[in-house]
mmCIF file of C-alpha atoms in Angstrom:
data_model
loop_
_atom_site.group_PDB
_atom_site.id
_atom_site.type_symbol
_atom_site.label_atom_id
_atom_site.label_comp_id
_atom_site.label_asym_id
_atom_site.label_seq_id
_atom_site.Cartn_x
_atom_site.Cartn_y
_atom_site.Cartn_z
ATOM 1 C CA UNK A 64 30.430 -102.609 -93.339
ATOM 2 C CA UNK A 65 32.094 -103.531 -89.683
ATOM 3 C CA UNK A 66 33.045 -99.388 -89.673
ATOM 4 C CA UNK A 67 29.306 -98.703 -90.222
ATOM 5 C CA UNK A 68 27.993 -101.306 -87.935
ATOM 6 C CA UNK A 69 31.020 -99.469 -85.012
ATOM 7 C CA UNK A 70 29.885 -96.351 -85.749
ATOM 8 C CA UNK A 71 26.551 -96.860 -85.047
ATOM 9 C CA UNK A 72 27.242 -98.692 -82.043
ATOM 10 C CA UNK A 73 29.268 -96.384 -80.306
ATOM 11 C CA UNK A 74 26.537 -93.403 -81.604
ATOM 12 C CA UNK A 75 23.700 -95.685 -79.801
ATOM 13 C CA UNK A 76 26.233 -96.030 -76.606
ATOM 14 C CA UNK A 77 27.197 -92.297 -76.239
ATOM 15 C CA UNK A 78 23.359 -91.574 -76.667
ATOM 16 C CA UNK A 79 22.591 -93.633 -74.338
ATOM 17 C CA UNK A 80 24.945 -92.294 -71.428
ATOM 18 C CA UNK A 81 23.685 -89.009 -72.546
ATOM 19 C CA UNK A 82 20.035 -90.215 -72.100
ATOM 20 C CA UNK A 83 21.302 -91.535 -68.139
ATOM 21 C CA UNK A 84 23.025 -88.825 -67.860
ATOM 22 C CA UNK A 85 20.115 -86.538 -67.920
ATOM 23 C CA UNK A 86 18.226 -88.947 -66.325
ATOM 24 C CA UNK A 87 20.367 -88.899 -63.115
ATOM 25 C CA UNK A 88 21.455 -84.960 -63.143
ATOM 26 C CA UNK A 89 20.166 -83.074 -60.212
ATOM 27 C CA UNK A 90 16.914 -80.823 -60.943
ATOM 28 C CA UNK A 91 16.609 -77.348 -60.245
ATOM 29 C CA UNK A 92 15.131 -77.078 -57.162
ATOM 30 C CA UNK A 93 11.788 -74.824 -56.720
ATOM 31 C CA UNK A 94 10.690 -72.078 -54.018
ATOM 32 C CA UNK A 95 7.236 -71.324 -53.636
ATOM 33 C CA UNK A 96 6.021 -68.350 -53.807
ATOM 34 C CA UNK A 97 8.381 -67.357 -56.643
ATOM 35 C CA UNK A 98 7.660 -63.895 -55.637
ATOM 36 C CA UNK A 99 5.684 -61.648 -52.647
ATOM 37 C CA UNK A 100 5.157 -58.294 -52.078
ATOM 38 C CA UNK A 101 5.977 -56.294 -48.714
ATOM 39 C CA UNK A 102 5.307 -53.247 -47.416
ATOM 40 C CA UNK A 103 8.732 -51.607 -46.449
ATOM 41 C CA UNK A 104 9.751 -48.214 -45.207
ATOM 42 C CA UNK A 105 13.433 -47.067 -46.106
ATOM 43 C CA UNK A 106 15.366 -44.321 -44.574
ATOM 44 C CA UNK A 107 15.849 -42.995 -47.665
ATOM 45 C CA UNK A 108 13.999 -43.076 -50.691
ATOM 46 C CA UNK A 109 10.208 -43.394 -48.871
ATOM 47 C CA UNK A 110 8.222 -46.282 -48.571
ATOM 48 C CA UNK A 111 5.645 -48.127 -50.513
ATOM 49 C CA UNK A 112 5.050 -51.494 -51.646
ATOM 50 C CA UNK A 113 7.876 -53.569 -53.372
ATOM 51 C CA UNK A 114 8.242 -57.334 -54.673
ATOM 52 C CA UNK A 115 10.366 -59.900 -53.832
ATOM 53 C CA UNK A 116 11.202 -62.817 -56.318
ATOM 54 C CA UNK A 117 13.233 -65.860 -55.635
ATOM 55 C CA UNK A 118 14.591 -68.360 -57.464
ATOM 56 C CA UNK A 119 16.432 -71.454 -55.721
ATOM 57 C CA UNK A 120 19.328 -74.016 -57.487
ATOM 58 C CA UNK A 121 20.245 -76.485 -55.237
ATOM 59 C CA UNK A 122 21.395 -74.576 -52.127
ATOM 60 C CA UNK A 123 21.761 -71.656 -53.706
ATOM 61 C CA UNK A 124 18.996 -69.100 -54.092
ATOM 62 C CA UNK A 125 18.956 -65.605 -55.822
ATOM 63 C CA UNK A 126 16.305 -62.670 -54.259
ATOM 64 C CA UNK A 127 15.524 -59.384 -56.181
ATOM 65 C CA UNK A 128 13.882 -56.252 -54.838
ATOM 66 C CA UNK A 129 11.920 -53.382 -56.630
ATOM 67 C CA UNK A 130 9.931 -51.222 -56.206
ATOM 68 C CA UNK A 131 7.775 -48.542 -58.155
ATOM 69 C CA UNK A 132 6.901 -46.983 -54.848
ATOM 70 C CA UNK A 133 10.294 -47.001 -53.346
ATOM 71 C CA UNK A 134 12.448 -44.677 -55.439
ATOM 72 C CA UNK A 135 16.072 -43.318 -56.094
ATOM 73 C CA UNK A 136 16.747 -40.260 -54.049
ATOM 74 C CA UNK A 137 19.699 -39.719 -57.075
ATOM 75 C CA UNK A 138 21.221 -41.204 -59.426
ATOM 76 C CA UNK A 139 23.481 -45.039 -59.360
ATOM 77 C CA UNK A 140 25.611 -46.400 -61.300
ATOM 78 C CA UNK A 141 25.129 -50.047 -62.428
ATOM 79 C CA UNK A 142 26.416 -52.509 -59.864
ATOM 80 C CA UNK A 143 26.974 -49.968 -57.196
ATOM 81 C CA UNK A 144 24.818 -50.596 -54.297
ATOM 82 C CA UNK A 145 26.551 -53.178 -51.922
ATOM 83 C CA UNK A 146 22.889 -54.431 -50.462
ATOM 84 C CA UNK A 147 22.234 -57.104 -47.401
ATOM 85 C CA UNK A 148 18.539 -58.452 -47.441
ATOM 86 C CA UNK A 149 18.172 -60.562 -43.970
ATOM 87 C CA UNK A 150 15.026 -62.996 -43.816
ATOM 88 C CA UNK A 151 13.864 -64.674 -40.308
ATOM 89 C CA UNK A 152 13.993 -68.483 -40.323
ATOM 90 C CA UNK A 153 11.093 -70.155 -39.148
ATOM 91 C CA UNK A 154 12.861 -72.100 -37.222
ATOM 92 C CA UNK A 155 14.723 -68.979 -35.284
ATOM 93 C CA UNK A 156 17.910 -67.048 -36.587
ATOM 94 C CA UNK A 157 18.226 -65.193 -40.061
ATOM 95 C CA UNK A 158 19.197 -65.727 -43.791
ATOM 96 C CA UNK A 159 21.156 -63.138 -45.906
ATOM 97 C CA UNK A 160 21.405 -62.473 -49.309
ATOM 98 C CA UNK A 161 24.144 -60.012 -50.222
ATOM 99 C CA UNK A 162 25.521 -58.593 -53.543
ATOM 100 C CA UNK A 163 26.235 -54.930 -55.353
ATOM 101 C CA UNK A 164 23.740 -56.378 -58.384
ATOM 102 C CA UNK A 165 21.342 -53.392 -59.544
ATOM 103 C CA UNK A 166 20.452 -51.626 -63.124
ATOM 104 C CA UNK A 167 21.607 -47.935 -63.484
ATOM 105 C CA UNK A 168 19.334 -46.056 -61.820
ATOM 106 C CA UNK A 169 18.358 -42.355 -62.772
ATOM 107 C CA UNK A 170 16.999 -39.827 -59.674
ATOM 108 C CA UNK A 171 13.339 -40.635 -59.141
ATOM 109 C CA UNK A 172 13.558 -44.301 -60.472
ATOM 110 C CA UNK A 173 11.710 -47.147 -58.906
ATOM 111 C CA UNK A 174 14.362 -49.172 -56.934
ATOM 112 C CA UNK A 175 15.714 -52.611 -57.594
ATOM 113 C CA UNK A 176 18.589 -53.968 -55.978
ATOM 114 C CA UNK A 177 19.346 -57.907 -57.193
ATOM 115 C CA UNK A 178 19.738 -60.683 -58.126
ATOM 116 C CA UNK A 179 21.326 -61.371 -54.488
ATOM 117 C CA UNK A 180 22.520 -64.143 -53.796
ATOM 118 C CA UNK A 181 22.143 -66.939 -50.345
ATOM 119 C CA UNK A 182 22.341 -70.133 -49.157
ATOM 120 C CA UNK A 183 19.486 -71.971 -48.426
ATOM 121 C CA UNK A 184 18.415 -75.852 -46.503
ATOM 122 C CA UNK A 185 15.585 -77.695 -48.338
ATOM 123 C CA UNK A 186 12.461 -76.880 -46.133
ATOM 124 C CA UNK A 187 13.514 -73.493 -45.170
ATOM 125 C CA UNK A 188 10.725 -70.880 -44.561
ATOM 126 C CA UNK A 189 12.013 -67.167 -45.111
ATOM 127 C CA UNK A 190 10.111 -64.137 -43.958
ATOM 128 C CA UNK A 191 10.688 -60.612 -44.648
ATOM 129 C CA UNK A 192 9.131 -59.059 -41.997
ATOM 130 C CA UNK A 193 11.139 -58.762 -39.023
ATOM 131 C CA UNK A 194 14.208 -58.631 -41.291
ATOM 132 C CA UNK A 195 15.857 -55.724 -42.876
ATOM 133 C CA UNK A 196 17.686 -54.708 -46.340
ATOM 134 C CA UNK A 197 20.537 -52.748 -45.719
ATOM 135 C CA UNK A 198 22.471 -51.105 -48.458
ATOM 136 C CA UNK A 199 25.366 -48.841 -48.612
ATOM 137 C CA UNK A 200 25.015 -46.356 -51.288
ATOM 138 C CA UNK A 201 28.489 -44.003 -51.569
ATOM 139 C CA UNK A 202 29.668 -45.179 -48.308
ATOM 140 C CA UNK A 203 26.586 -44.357 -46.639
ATOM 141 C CA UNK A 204 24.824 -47.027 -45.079
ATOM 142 C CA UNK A 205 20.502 -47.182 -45.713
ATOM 143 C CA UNK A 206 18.428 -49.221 -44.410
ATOM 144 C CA UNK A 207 14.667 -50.556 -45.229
ATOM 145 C CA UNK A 208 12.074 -52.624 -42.956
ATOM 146 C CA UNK A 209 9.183 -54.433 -43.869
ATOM 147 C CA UNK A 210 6.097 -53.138 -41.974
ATOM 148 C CA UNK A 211 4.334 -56.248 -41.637
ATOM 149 C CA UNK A 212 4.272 -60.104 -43.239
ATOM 150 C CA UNK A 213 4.923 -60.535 -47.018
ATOM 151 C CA UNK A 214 2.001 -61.815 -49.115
ATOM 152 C CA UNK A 215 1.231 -64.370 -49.743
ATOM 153 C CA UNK A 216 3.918 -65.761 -47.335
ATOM 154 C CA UNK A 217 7.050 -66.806 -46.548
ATOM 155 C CA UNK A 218 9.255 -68.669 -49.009
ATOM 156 C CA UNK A 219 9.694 -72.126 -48.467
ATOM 157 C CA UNK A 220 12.881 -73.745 -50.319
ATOM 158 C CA UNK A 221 12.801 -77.449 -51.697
#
């Protein structure tokens, strides 16, 4: 009987520190919008409309790019586009988001370059527009403006 009663006990302590645990773990922080849309002319590949969807975690924050409009002047390889998406602060100066994340690709294929991946302060306000994405594609650098503000605005990290 005193094994039962232990084992019970120590099941009702674990559960609670599991329980406190949880309790006292950092959320997942949130960006709002989760995702805009821009107008952006590229060097190569044309110019259209594409989407931009965050996600945040803590300080960290993930941006992906595609595009129906925007296509793939030939084929890529999964993983091979070293992109550089630069956001204006509201505040003044920029925020980058850099990786070589992006699905295989055939000629003619909407692009998406992403997840990339930043750093981000709670309360900062990212804009597209007056940024840039800049990817190298075979050693050859391309780059992509937005032609005005993304809609339905900037995103704002928690």
């Amino acid at each position: 009987m005193r094994r039962i009663r232990l084992g019970v006990g120590a099941a009702f302590a674990a559960g609670t520190l599991a329980v406190t645990g949880l309790a006292l773990a950092p959320s997942a922080a949130a960006v709002t919008p989760q995702s805009a849309t821009i107008n952006a002319t590229c060097a190569i590949g044309g110019s259209g409309a594409a989407t931009l969807t965050a996600t945040q975690d803590g300080t960290t924050a993930t941006v992906t790019l595609s595009s129906t409009e925007i296509t793939a002047p030939i084929a890529f390889a999964e993983d091979s586009i070293q992109s550089t998406l630069t956001f204006v602060k509201a505040g003044g100066g920029t925020t980058s988001f850099t990786g070589t994340e992006n699905p295989a690709l055939a000629a003619g294929d909407g692009m998406v370059v992403g997840p990339l991946t930043g750093t981000v302060a709670p309360g900062d306000s990212l804009e597209a527009y007056g940024g840039s994405l800049q990817m190298v594609v075979f050693g050859f650098p391309v780059s992509c403006t937005a032609n005005g503000p993304q809609s339905p605005g900037p995103f704002v990290f928690d």
